[in-house]
mmCIF file of C-alpha atoms in Angstrom:
data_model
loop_
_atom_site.group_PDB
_atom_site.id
_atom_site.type_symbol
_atom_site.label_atom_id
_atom_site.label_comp_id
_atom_site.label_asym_id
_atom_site.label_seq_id
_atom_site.Cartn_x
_atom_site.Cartn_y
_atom_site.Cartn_z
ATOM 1 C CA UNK P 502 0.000 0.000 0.000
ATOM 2 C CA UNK P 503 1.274 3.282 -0.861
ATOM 3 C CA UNK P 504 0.444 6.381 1.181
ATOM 4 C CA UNK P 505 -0.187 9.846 0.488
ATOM 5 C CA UNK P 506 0.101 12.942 2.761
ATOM 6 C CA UNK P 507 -1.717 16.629 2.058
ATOM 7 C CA UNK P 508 -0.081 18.917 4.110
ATOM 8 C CA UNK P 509 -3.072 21.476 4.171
ATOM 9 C CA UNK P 510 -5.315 24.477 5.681
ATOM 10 C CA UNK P 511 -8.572 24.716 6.419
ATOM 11 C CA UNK P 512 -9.396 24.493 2.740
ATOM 12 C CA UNK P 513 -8.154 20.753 2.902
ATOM 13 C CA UNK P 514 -9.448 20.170 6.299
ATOM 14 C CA UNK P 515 -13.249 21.005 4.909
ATOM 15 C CA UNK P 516 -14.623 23.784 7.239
ATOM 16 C CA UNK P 517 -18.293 24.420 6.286
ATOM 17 C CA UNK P 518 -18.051 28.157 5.309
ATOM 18 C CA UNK P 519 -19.499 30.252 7.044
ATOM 19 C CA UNK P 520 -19.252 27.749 10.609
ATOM 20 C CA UNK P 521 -17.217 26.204 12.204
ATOM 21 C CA UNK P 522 -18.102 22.649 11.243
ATOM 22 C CA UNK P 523 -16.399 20.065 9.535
ATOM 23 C CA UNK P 524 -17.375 18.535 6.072
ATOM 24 C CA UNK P 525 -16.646 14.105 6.609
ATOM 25 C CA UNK P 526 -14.030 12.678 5.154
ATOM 26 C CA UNK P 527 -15.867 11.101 2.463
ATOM 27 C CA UNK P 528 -16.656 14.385 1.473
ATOM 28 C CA UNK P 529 -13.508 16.329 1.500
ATOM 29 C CA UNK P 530 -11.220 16.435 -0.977
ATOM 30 C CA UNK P 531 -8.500 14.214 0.349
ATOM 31 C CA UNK P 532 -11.336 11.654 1.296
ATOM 32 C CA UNK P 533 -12.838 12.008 -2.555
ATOM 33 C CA UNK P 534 -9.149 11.094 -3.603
ATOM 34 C CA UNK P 535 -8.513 8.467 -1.506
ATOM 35 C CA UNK P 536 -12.031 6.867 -2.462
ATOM 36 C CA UNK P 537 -11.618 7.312 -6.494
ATOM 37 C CA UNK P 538 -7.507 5.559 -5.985
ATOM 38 C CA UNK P 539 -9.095 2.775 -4.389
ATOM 39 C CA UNK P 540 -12.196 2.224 -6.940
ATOM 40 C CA UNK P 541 -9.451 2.157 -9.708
ATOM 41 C CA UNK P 542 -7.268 -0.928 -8.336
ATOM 42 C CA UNK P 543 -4.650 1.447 -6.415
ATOM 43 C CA UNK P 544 -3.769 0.586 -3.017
ATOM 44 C CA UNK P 545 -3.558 3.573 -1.075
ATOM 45 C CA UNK P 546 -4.071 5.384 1.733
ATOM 46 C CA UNK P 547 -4.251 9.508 2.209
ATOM 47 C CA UNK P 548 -3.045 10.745 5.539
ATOM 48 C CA UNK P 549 -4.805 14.137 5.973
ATOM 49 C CA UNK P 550 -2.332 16.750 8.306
ATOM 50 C CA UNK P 551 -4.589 20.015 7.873
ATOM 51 C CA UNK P 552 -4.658 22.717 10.169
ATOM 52 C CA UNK P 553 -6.880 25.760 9.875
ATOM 53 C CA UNK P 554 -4.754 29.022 9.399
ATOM 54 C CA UNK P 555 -1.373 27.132 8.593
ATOM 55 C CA UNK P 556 0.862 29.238 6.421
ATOM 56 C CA UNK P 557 3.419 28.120 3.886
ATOM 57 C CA UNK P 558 6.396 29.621 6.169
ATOM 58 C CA UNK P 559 4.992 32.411 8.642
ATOM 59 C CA UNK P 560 3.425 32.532 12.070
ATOM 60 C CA UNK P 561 0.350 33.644 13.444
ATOM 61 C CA UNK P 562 0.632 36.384 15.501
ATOM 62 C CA UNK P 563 -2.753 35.597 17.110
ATOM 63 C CA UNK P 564 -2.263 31.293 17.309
ATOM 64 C CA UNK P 565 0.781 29.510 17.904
ATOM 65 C CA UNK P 566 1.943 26.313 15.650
ATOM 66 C CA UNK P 567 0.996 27.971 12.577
ATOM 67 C CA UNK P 568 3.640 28.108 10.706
ATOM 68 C CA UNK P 569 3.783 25.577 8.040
ATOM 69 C CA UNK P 570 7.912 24.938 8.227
ATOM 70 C CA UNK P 571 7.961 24.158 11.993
ATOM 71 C CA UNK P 572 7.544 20.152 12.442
ATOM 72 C CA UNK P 573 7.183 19.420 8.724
ATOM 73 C CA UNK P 574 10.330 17.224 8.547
ATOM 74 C CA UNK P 575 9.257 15.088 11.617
ATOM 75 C CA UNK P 576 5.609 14.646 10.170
ATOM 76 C CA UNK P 577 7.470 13.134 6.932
ATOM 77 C CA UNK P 578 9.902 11.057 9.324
ATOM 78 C CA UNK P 579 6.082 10.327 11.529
ATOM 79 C CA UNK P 580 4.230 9.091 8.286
ATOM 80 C CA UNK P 581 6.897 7.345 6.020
ATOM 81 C CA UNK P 582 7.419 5.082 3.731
ATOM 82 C CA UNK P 583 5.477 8.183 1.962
ATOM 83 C CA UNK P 584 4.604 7.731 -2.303
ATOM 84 C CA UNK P 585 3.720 11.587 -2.055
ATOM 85 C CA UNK P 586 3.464 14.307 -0.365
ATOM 86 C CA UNK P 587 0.659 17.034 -2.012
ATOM 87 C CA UNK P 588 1.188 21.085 -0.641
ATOM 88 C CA UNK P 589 -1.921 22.626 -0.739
ATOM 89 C CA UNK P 590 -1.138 26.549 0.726
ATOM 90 C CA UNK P 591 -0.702 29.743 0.462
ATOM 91 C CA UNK P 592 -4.283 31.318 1.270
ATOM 92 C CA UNK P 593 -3.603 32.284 4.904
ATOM 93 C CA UNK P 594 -0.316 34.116 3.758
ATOM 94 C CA UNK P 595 -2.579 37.199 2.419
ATOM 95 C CA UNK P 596 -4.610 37.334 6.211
ATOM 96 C CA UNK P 597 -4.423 41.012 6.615
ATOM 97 C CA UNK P 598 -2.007 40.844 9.058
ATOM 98 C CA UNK P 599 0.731 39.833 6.818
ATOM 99 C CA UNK P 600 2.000 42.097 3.654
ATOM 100 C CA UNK P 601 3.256 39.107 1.511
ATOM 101 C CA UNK P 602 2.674 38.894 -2.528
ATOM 102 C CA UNK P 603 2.386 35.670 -4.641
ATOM 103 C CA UNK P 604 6.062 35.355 -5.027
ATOM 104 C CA UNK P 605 6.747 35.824 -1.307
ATOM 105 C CA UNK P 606 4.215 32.153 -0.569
ATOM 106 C CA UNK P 607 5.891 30.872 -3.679
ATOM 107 C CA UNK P 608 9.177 30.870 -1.613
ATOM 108 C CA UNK P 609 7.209 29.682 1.251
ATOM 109 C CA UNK P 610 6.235 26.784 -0.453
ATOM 110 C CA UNK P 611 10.146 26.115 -1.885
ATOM 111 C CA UNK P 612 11.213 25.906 1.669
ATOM 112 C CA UNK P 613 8.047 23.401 2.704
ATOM 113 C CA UNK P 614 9.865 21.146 -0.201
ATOM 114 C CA UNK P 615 13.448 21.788 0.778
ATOM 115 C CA UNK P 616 12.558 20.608 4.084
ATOM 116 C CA UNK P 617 10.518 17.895 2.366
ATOM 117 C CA UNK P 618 13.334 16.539 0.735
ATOM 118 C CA UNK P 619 15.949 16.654 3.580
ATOM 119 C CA UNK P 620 13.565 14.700 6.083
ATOM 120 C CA UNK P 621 15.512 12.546 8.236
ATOM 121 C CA UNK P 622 13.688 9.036 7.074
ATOM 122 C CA UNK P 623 15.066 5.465 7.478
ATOM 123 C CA UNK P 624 17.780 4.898 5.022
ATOM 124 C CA UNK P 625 15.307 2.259 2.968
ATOM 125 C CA UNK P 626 12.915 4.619 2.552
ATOM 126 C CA UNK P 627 11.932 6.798 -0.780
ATOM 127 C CA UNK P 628 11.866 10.541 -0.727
ATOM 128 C CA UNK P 629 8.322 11.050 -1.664
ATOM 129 C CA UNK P 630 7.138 12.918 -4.797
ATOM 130 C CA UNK P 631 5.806 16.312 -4.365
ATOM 131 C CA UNK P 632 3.127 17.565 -5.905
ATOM 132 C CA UNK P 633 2.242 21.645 -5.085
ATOM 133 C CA UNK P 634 -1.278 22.633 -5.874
ATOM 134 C CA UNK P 635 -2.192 26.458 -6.149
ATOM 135 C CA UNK P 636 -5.555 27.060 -3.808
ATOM 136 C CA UNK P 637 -8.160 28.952 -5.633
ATOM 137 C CA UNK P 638 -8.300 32.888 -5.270
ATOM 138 C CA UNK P 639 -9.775 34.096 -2.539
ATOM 139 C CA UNK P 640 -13.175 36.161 -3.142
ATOM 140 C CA UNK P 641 -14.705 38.719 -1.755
ATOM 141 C CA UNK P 642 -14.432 37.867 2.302
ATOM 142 C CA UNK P 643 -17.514 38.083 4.656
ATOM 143 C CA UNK P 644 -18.441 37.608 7.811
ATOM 144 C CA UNK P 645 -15.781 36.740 9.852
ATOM 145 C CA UNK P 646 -13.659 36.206 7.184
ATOM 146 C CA UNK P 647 -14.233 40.060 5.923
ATOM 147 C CA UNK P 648 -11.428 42.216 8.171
ATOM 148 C CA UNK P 649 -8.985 38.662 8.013
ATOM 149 C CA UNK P 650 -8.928 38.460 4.323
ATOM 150 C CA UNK P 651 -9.900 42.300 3.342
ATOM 151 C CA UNK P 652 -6.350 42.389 0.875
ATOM 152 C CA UNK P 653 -6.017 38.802 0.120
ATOM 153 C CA UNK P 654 -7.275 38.900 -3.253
ATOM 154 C CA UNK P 655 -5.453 41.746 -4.331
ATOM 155 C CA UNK P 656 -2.261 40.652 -2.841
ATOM 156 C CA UNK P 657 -2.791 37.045 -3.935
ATOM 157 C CA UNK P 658 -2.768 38.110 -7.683
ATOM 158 C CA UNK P 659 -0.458 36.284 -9.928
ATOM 159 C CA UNK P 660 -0.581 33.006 -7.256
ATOM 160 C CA UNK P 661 -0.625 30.386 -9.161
ATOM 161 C CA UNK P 662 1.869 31.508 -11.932
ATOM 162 C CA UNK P 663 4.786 31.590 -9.501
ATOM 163 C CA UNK P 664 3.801 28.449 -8.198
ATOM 164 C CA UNK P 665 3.991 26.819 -11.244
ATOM 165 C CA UNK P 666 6.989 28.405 -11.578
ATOM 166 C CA UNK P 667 8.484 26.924 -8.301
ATOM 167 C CA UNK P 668 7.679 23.748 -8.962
ATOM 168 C CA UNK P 669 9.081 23.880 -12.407
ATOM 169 C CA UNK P 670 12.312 25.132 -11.347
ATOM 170 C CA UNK P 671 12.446 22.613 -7.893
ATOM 171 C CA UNK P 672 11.226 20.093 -10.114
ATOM 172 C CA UNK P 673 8.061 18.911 -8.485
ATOM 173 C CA UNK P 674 4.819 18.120 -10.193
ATOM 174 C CA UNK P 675 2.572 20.947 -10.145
ATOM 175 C CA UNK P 676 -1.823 21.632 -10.612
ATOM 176 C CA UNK P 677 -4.084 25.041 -10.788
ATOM 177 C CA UNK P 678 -7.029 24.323 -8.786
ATOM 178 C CA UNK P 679 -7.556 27.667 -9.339
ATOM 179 C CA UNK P 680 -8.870 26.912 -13.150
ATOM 180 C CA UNK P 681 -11.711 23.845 -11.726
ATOM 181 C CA UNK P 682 -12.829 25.515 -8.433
ATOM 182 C CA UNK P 683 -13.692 28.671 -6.894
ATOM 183 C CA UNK P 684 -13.587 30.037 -3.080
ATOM 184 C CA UNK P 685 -17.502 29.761 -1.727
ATOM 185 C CA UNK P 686 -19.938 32.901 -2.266
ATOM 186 C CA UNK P 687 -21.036 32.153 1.678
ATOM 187 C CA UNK P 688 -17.615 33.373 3.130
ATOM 188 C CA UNK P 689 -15.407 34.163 0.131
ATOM 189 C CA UNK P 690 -12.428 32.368 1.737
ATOM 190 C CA UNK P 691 -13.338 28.097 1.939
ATOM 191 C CA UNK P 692 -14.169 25.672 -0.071
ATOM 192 C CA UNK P 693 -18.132 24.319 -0.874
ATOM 193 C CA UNK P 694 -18.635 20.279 -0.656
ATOM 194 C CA UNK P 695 -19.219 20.472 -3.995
ATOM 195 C CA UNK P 696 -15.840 22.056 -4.525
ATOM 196 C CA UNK P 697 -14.384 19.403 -2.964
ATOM 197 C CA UNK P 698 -15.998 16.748 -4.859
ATOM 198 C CA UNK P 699 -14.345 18.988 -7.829
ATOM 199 C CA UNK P 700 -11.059 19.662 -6.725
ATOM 200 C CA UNK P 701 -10.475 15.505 -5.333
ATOM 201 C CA UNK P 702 -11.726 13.770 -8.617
ATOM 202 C CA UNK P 703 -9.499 16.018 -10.638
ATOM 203 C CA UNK P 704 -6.463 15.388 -8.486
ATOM 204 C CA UNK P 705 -6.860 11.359 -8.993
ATOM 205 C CA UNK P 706 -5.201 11.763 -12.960
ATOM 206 C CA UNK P 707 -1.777 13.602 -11.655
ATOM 207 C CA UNK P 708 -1.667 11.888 -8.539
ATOM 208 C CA UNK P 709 -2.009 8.346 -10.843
ATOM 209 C CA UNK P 710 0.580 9.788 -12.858
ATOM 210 C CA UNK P 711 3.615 10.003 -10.139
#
């Protein structure tokens, strides 16, 4: 059995926008994935490690452990033998709090696969595949979301260009889920279950691929 690890946010731990509820696991993206591997013969398992606010490389002034670098070599050391390891962030680096542009999380997600790649595993063990995927653009926040994310999608712009550029030039596979899914009208910021179903039956051809 091969296993699979999304190192996520809140987008990829399925918050219900606009609560604070939790979509299941056969209904978030990572579950959807895991479900379609299996119906097509591949023996898998996806290891979700998702945690609402986590930023490619910066804390959070407000909550502590947020900061997508710290620990990231031990959860690869936690979890292996690990086929892949998919990088799905960026959105919390435009909270309003920060002043960071696309390129700025691009580099944030270049160190997540530098320290990927230098995990201290068991000798025997493979140095998983990395696959980055660019979160949708943020939309226009509300509710709570509104003050947190009131510059995201300005300072967001040109996201998923210099992560494909990244991943091009660290040589990791790369995919836009900005082109197949969009942030949810109810909170401009999170992902809709439908979104999910989207975003994880899409993933399955890439994901085959490595």
């Amino acid at each position: 059995m091969k296993q699979i690890l999304v190192y996520g946010d809140s987008l990829s731990w399925g918050i219900v926008p606009g609560t604070r509820r939790r979509l299941t696991f056969s209904q978030r993206w990572p579950g959807i994935l895991e479900a379609e591997l299996l119906r097509t013969g591949r023996a898998v398992r996806v290891i979700e490690d998702c945690l609402n606010g986590r930023r490619t490389v910066w804390d959070d002034p407000f909550k502590p452990g947020r900061n997508g670098l710290n620990g990231i070599e031990q959860r690869i050391e936690i979890n292996s033998p690990l086929a892949l390891v998919i990088l799905m962030l960026g959105t919390n680096d435009f909270q309003s709090v920060h002043q960071h542009n696309a390129s700025h999380s691009a580099q944030g997600i270049a160190s997540l696969v530098r320290a990927i790649r230098r995990a201290p595993i068991e000798p025997d063990m493979p140095v998983p595949e990395i696959l980055i995927v660019a979160p949708p653009q943020t939309a226009t926040p509300t509710g709570t979301m509104a003050e947190k994310f009131s510059t995201a999608r300005e300072n967001s712009a040109g996201l998923s260009a210099a992560f494909s550029s990244i991943a091009a030039e660290l040589k990791c596979q790369f995919f836009d889920a900005a082109r197949i899914i969009a942030a949810s009208a109810v909170d401009g910021v999170h992902l809709d279950a439908d979104q999910h179903e989207i975003l994880g039956r899409h993933v399955v051809d890439p994901v085959k691929k490595l």
